[in-house]
PDB file of C-alpha atoms in Angstrom:
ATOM      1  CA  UNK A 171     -99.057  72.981  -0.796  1.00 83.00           C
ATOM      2  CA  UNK A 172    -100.715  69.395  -1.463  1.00 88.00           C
ATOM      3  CA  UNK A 173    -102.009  68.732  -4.956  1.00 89.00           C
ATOM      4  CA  UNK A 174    -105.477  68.034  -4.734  1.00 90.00           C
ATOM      5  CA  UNK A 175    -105.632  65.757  -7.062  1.00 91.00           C
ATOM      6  CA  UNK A 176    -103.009  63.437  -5.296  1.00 92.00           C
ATOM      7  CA  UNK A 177    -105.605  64.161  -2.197  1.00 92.00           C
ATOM      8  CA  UNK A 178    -108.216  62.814  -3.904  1.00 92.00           C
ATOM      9  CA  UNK A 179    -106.095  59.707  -5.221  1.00 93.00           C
ATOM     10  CA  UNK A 180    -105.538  58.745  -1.273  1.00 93.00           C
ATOM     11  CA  UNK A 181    -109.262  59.288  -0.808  1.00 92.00           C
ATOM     12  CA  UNK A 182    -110.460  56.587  -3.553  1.00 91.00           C
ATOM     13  CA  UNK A 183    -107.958  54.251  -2.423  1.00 93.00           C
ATOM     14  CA  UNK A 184    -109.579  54.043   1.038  1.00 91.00           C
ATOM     15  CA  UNK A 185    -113.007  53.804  -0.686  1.00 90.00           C
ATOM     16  CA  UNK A 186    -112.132  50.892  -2.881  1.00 89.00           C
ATOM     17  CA  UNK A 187    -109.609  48.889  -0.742  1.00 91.00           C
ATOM     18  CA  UNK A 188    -107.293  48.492  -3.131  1.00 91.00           C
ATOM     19  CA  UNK A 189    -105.169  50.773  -5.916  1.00 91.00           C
ATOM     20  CA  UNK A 190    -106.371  48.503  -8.522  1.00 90.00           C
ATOM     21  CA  UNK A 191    -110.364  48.984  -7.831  1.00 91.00           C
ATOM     22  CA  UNK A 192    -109.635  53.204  -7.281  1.00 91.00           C
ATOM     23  CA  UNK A 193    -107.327  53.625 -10.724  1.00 90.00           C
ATOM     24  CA  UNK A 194    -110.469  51.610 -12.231  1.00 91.00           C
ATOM     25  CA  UNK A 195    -112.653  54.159 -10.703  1.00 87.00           C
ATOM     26  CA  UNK A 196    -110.874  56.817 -11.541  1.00 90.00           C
ATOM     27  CA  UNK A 197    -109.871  55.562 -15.326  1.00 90.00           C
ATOM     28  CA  UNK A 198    -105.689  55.522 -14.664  1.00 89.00           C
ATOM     29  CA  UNK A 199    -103.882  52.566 -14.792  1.00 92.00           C
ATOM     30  CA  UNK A 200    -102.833  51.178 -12.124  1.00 90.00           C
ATOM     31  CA  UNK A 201     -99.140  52.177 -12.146  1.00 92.00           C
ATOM     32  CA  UNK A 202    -100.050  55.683 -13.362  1.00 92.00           C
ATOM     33  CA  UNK A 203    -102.100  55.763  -9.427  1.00 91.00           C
ATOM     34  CA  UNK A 204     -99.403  54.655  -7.780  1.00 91.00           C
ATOM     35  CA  UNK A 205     -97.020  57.192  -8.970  1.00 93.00           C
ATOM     36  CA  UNK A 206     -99.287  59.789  -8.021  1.00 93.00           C
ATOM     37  CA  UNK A 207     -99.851  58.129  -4.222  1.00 94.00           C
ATOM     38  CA  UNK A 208     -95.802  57.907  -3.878  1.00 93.00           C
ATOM     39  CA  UNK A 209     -95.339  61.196  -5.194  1.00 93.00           C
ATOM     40  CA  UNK A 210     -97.464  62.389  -2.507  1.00 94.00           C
ATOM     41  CA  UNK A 211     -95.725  60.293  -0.191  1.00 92.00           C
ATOM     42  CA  UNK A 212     -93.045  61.692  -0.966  1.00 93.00           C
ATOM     43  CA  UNK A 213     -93.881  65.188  -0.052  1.00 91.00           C
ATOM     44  CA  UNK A 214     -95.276  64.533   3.035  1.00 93.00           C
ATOM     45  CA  UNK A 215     -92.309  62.771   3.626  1.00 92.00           C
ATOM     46  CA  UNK A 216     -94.527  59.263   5.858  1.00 94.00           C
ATOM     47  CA  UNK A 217     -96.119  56.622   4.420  1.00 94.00           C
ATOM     48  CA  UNK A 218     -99.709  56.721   3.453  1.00 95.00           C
ATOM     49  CA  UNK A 219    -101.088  53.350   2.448  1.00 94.00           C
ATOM     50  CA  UNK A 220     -99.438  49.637   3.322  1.00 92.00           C
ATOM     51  CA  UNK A 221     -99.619  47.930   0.010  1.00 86.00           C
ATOM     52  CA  UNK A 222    -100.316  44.293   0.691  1.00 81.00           C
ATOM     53  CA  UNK A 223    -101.814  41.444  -1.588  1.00 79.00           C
ATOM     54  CA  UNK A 224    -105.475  41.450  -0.107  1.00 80.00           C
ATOM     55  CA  UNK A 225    -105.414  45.489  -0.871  1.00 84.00           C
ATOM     56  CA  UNK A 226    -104.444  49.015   0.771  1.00 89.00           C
ATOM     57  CA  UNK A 227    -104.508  49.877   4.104  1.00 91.00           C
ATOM     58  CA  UNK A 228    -104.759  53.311   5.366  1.00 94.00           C
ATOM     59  CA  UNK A 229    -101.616  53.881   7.685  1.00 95.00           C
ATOM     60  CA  UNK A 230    -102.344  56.248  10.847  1.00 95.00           C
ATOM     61  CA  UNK A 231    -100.934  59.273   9.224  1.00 95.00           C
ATOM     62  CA  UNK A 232    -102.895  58.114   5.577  1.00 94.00           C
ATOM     63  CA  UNK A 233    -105.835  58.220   8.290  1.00 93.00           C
ATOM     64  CA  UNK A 234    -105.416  61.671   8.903  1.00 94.00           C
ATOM     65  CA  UNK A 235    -105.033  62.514   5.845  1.00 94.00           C
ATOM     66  CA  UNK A 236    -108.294  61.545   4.353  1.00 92.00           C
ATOM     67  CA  UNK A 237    -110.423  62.963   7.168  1.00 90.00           C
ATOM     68  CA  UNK A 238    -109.062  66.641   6.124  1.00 91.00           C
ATOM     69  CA  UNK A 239    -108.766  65.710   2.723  1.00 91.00           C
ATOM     70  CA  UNK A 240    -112.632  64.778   1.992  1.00 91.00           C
ATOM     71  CA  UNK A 241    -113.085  67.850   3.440  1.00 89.00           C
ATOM     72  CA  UNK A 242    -111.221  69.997   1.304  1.00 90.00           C
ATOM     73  CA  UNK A 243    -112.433  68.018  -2.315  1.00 91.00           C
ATOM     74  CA  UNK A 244    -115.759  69.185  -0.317  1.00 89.00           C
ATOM     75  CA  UNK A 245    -114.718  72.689  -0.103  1.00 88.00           C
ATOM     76  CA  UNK A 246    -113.772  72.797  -3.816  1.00 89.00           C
ATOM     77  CA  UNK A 247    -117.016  71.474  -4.716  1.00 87.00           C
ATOM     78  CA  UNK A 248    -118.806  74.090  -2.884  1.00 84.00           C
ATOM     79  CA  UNK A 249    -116.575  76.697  -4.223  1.00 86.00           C
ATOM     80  CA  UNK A 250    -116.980  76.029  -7.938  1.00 85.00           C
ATOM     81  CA  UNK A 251    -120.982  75.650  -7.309  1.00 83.00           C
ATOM     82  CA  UNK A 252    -120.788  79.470  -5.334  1.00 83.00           C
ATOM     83  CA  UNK A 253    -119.006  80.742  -8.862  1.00 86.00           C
ATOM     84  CA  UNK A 254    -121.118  78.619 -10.796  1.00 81.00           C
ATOM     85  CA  UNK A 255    -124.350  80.320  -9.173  1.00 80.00           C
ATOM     86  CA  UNK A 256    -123.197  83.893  -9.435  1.00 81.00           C
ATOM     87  CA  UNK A 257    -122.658  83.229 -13.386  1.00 79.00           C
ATOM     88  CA  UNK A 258    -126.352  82.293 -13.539  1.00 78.00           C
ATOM     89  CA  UNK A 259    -125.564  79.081 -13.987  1.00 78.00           C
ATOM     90  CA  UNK A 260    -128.114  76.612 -12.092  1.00 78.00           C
ATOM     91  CA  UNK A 261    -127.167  73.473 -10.490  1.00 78.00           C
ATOM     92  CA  UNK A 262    -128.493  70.937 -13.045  1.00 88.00           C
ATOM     93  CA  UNK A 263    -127.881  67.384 -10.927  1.00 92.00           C
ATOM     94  CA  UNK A 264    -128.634  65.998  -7.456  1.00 95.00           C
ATOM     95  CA  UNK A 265    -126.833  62.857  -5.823  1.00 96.00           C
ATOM     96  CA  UNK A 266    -128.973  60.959  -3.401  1.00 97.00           C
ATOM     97  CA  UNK A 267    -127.961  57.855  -0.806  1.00 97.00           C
ATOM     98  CA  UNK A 268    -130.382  56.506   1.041  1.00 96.00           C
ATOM     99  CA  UNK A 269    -131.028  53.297   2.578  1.00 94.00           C
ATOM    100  CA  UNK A 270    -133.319  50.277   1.141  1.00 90.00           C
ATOM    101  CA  UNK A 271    -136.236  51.191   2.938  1.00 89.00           C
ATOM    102  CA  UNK A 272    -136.008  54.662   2.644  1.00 90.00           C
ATOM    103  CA  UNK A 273    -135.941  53.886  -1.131  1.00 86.00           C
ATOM    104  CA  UNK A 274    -139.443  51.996  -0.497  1.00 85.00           C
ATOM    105  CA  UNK A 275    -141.585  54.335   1.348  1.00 88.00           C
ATOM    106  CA  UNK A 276    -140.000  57.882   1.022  1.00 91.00           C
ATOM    107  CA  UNK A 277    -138.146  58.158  -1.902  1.00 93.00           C
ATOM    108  CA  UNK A 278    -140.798  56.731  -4.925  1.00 92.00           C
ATOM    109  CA  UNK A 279    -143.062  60.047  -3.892  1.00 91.00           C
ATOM    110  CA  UNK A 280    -140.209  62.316  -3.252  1.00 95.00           C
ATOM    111  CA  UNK A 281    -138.471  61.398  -6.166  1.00 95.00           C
ATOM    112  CA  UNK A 282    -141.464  62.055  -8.521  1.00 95.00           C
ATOM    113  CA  UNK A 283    -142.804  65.501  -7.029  1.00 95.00           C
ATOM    114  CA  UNK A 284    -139.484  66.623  -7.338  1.00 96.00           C
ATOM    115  CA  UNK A 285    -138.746  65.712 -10.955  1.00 94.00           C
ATOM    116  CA  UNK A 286    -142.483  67.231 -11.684  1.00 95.00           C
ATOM    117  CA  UNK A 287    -141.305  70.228  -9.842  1.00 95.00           C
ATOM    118  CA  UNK A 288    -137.604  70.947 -11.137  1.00 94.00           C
ATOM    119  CA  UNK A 289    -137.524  69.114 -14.616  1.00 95.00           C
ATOM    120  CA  UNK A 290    -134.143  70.893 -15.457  1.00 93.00           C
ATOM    121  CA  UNK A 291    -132.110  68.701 -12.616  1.00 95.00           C
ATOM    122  CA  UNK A 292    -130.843  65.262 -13.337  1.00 95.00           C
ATOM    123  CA  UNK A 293    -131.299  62.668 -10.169  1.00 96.00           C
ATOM    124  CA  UNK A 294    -129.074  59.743  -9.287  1.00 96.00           C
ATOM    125  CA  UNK A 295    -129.443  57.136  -6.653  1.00 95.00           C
ATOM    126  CA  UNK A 296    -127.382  54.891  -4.430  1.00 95.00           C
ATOM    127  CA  UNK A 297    -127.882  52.296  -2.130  1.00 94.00           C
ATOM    128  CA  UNK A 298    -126.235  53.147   1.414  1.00 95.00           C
ATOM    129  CA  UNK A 299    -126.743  51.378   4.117  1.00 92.00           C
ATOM    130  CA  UNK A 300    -126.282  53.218   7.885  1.00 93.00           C
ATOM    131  CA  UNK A 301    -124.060  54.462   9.186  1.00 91.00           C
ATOM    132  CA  UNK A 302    -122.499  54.406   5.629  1.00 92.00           C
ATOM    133  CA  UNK A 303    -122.302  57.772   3.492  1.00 94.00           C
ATOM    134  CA  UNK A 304    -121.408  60.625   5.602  1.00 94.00           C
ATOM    135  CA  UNK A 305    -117.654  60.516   3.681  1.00 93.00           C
ATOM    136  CA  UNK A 306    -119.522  60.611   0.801  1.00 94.00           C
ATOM    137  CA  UNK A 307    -121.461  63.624   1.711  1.00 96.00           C
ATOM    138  CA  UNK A 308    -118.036  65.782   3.005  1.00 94.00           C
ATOM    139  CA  UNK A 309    -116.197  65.183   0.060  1.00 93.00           C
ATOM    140  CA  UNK A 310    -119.302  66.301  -2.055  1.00 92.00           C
ATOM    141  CA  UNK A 311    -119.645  63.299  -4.109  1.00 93.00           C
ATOM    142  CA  UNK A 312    -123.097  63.104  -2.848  1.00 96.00           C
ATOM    143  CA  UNK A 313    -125.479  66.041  -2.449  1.00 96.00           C
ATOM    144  CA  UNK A 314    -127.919  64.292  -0.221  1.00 97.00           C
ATOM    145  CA  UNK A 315    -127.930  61.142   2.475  1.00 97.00           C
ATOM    146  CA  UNK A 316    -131.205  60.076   3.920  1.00 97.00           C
ATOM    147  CA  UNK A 317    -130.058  57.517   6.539  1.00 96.00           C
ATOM    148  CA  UNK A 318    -131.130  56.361  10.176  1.00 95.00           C
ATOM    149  CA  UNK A 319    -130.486  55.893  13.741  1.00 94.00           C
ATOM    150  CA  UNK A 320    -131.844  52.871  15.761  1.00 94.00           C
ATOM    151  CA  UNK A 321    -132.243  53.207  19.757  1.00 92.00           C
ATOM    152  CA  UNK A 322    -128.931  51.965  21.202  1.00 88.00           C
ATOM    153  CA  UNK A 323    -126.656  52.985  18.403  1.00 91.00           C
ATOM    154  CA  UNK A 324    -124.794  55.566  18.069  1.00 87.00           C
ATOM    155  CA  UNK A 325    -125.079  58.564  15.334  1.00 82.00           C
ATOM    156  CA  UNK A 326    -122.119  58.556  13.707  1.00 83.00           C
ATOM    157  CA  UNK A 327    -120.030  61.866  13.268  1.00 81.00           C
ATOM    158  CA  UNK A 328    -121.058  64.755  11.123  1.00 80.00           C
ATOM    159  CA  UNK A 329    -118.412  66.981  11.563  1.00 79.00           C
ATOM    160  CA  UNK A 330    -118.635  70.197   9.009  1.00 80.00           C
ATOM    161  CA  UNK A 331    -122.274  68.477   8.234  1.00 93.00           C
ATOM    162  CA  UNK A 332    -125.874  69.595   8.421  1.00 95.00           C
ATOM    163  CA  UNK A 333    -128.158  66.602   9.980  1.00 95.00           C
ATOM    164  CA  UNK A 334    -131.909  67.105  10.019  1.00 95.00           C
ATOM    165  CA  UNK A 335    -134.283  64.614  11.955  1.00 95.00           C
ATOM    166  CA  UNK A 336    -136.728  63.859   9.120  1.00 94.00           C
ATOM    167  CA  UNK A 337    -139.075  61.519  10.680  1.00 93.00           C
ATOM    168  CA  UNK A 338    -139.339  59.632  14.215  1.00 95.00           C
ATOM    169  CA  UNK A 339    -140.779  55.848  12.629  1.00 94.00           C
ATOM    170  CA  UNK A 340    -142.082  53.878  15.775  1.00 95.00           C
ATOM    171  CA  UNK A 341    -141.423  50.379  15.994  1.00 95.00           C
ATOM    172  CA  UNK A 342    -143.932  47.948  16.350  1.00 95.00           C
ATOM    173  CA  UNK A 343    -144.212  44.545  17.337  1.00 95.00           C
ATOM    174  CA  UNK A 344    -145.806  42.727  14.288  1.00 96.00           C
ATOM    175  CA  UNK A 345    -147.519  39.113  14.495  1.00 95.00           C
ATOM    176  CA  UNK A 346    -149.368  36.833  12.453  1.00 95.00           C
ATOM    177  CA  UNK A 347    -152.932  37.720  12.142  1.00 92.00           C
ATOM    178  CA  UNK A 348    -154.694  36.290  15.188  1.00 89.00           C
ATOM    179  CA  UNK A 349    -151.977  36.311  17.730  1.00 89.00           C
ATOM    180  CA  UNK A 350    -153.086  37.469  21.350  1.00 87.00           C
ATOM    181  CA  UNK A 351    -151.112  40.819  21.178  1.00 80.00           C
ATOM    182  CA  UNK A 352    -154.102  42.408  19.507  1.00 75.00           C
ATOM    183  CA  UNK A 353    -156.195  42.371  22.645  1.00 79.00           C
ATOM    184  CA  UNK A 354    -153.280  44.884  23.840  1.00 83.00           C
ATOM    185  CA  UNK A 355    -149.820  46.618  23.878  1.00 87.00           C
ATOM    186  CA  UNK A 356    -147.403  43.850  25.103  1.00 90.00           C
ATOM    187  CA  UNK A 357    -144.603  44.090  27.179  1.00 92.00           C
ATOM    188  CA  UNK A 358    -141.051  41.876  26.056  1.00 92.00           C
ATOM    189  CA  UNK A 359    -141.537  39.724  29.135  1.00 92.00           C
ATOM    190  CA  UNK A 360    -145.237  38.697  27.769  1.00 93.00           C
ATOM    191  CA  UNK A 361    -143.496  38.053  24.457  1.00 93.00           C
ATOM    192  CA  UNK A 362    -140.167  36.311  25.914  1.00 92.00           C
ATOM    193  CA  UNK A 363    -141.546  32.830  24.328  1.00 93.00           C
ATOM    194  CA  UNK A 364    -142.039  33.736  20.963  1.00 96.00           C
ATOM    195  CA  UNK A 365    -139.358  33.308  17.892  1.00 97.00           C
ATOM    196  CA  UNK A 366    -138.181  36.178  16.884  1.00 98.00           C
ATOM    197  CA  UNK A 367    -137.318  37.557  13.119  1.00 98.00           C
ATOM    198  CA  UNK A 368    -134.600  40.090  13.466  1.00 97.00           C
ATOM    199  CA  UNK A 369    -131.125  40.850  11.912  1.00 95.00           C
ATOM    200  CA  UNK A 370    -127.983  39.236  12.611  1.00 95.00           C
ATOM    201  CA  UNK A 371    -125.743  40.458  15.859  1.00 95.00           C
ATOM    202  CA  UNK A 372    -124.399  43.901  15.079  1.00 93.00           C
ATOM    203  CA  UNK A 373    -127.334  45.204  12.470  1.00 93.00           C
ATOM    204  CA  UNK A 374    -128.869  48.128  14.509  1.00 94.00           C
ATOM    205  CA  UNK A 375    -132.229  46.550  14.800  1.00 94.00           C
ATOM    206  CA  UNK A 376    -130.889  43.741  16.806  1.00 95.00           C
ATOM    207  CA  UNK A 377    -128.911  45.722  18.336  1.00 94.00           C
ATOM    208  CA  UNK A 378    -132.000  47.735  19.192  1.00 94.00           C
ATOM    209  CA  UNK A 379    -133.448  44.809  20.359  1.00 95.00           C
ATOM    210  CA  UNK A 380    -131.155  43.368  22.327  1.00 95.00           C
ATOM    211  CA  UNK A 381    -131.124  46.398  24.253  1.00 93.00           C
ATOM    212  CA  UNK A 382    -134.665  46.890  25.372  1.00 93.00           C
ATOM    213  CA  UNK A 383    -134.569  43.015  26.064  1.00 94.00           C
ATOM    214  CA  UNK A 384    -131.803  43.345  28.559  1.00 94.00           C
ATOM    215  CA  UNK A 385    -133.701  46.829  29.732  1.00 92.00           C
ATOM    216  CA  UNK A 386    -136.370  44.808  30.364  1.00 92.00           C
ATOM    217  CA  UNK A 387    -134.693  42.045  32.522  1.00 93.00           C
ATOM    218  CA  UNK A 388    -135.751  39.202  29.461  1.00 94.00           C
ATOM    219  CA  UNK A 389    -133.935  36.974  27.342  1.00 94.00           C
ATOM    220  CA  UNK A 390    -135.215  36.674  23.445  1.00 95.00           C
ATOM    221  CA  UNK A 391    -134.695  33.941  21.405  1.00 95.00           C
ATOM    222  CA  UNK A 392    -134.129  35.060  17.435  1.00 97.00           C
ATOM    223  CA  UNK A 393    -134.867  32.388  15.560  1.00 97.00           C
ATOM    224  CA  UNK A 394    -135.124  33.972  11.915  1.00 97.00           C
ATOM    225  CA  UNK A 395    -132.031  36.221  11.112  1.00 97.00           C
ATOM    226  CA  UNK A 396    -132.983  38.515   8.041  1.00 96.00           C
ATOM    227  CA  UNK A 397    -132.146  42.524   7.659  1.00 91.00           C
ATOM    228  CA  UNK A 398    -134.522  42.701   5.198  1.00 93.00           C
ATOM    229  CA  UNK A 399    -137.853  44.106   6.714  1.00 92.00           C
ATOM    230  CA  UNK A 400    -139.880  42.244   3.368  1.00 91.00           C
ATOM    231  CA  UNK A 401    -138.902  39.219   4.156  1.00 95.00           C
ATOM    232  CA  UNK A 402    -139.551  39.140   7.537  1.00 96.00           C
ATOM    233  CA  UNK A 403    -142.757  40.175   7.334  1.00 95.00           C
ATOM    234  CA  UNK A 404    -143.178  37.425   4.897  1.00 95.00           C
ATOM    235  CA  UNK A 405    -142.034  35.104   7.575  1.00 96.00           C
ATOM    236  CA  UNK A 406    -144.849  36.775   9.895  1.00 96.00           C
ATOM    237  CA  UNK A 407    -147.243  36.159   7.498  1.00 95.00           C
ATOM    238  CA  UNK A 408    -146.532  32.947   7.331  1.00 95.00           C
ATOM    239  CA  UNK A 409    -146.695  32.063  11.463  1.00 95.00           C
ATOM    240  CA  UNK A 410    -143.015  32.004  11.915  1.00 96.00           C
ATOM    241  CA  UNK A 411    -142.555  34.275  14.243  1.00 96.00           C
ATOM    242  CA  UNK A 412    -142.904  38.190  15.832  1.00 97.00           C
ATOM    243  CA  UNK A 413    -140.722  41.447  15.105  1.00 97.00           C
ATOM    244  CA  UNK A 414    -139.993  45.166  15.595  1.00 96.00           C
ATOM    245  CA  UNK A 415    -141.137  46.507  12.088  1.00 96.00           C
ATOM    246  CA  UNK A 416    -141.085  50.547  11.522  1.00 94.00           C
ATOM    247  CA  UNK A 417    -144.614  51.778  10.999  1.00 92.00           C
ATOM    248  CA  UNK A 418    -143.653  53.055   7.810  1.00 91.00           C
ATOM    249  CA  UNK A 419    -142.699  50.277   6.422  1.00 91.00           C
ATOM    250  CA  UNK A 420    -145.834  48.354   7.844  1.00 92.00           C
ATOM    251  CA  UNK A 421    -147.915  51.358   6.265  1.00 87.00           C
ATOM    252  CA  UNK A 422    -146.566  50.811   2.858  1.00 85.00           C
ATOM    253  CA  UNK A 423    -146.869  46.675   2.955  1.00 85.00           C
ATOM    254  CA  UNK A 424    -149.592  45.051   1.439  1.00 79.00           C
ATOM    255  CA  UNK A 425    -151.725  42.261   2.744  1.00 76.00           C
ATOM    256  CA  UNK A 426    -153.709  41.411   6.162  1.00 81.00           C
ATOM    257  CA  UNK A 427    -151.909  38.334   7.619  1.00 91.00           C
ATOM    258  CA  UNK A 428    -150.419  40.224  10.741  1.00 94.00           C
ATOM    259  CA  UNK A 429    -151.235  42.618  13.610  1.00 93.00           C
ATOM    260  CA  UNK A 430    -149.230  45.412  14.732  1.00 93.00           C
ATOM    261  CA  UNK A 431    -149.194  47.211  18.397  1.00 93.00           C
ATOM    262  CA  UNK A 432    -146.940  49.198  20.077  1.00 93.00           C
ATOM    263  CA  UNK A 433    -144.611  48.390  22.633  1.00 91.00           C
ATOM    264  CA  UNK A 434    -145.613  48.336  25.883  1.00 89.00           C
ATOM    265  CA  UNK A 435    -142.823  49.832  28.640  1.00 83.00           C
ATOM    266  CA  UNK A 436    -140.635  50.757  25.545  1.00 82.00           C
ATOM    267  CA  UNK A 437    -141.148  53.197  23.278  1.00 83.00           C
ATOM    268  CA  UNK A 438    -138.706  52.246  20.653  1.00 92.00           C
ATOM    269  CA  UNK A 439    -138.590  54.137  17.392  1.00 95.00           C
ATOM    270  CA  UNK A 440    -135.926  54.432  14.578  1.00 95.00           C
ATOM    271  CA  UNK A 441    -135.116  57.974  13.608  1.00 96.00           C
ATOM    272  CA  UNK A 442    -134.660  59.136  10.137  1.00 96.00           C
ATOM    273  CA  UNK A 443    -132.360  61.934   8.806  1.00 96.00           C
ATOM    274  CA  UNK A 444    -131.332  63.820   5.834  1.00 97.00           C
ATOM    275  CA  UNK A 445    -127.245  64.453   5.944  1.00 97.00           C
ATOM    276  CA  UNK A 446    -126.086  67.199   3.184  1.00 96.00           C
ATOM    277  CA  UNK A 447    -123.173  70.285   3.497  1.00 93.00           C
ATOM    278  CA  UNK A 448    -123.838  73.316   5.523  1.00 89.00           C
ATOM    279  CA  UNK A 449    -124.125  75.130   2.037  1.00 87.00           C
ATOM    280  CA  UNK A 450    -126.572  73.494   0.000  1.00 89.00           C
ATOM    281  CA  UNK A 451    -127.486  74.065  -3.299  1.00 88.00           C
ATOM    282  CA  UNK A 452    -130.924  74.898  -4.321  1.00 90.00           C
ATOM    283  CA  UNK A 453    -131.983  71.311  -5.565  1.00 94.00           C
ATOM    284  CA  UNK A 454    -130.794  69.770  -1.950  1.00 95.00           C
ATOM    285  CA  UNK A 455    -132.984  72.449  -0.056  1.00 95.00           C
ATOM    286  CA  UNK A 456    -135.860  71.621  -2.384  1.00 96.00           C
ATOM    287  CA  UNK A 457    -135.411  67.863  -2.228  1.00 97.00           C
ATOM    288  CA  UNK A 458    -135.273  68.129   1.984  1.00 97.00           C
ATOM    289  CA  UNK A 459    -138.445  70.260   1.561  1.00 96.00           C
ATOM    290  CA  UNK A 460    -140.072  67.355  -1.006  1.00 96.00           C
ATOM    291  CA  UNK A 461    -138.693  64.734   1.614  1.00 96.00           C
ATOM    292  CA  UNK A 462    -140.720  66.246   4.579  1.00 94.00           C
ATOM    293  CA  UNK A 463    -143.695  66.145   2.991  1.00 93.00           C
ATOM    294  CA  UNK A 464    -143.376  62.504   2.259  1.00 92.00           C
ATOM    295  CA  UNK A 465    -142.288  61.907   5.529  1.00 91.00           C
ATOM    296  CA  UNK A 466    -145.254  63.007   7.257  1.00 87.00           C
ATOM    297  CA  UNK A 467    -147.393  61.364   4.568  1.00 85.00           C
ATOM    298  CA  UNK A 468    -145.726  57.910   5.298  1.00 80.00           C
ATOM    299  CA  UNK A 469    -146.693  58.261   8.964  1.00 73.00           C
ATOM    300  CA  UNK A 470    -150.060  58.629   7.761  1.00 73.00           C
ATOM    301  CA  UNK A 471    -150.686  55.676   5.999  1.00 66.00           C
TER     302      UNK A 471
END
């Protein structure tokens, strides 16, 4: 039978990149790691990870390996909570990872009711950006992932994972203050002339956006490449240009030097989820509950 441990050496290899980075993480030397990857190499009898100069590589049987492996740390986790639980012992810490917007209109709130509410558990946050953290949340090194899913992107896998649709966030097509689309809802085609502010090729809002453009029988010219939704209504404010902004996030922003409407002909909207294990511990259920509640409160604005 595999050594766990030696499982969960392969897994922080593939999360660092390199042997160096994941014996730092895990506080072994270096050397010490790589004994413990080649002695499980060597009772699997195949190679795990190609060793090169730029870092470790996964092979296609290291591949394999990790996918069951996170699962199993996972398992262990949920096993020693179970005991844990039946000794009266309560869980006393939560792991969230939730992207940076999440972290500026949901989580403040959340994050504060909750602490009011269950003083005796100790929070952490990390920064994840989508479609990043599910791995995270199977192996059980994080409790809780609040992430999203733009239109035209795929949802990533969740295999042995509970995913709950938090919040449906339309997007909106924002303008500087004064701009004709506040007479109306505009269609792309009307707004085919404009600069847009958008991320680069690949982030899932342009990839949302190229979609409903080609949907739509238009080409868009993006003038203004930025992922980060601050900045580019910044760039709004300032006359440079139009965007797809979640309402939440136009709900939370201050100042009055833009105009939002909806899109007309395409009802786009990013959806937002909470990720965690199939047996979550109290503080997870409580946080999800905490999280709706600020979810339908961000809507609101």
């Amino acid at each position: 039978m595999l050594d766990a441990n030696r499982v969960r050496v392969l897994v922080e290899i593939a999360r660092a990149g390199s042997i160096a980075a994941a014996a730092e993480r895990l506080s072994f030397t270096p050397s010490a790691l790589s004994q413990q990857l080649t002695k499980l190499e060597t009772e699997l009898g195949c190679r795990l990870v190609e060793r090169g100069r730029t870092g470790a590589t996964l092979t296609e049987a290291g591949r394999v390996l990790l996918e069951h492996g996170e699962r199993v740390l996972g398992e262990l986790r949920d096993a020693e909570a179970a005991v844990r639980a039946v000794s009266g012992e309560r869980a006393d810490r939560l792991s969230l990872g939730a992207f940076a917007s999440a972290g500026k209109v949901l989580l403040p709130e959340a994050l504060a009711v909750f602490g009011h509410e269950h003083p005796h558990v100790r929070l952490s946050l990390s920064d994840i950006e989508p479609p990043g953290g599910h791995d995270l949340v199977t192996s059980g090194d994080l409790d809780l992932l609040i992430t999203h899913r733009y239109p035209g992107v795929p949802p990533p896998r969740t295999g042995g994972l509970h995913r709950e649709r938090l919040l449906v966030d339309p997007l909106m097509v924002t303008a500087p203050a004064g701009h004709p689309l506040a007479d109306g809802d505009p269609s792309l085609a009307e707004l085919a002339d404009e600069d847009w502010i958008c991320g680069a090729p690949g982030i899932h809002n342009r990839v949302s956006l190229d979609a409903a453009a080609e949907a739509a029988g238009v080409r868009l010219r993006v003038a203004y490449e930025t992922r980060d939704y601050e900045v580019a209504l910044a760039l709004i404010e300032a006359g440079m240009g139009v965007a797809l902004l979640p309402r939440s996030i136009l709900g939370a922003a201050r100042g009055d030097g833009w105009v939002a409407r909806p899109l007309r002909g395409a009802r786009l909207a990013r959806e937002i989820y909470t990720v965690h294990r199939r047996r979550p511990t109290e503080p997870v259920s409580a946080m999800v509950t905490t999280l709706r509640r600020a979810a339908a409160r961000a809507l609101a604005r």
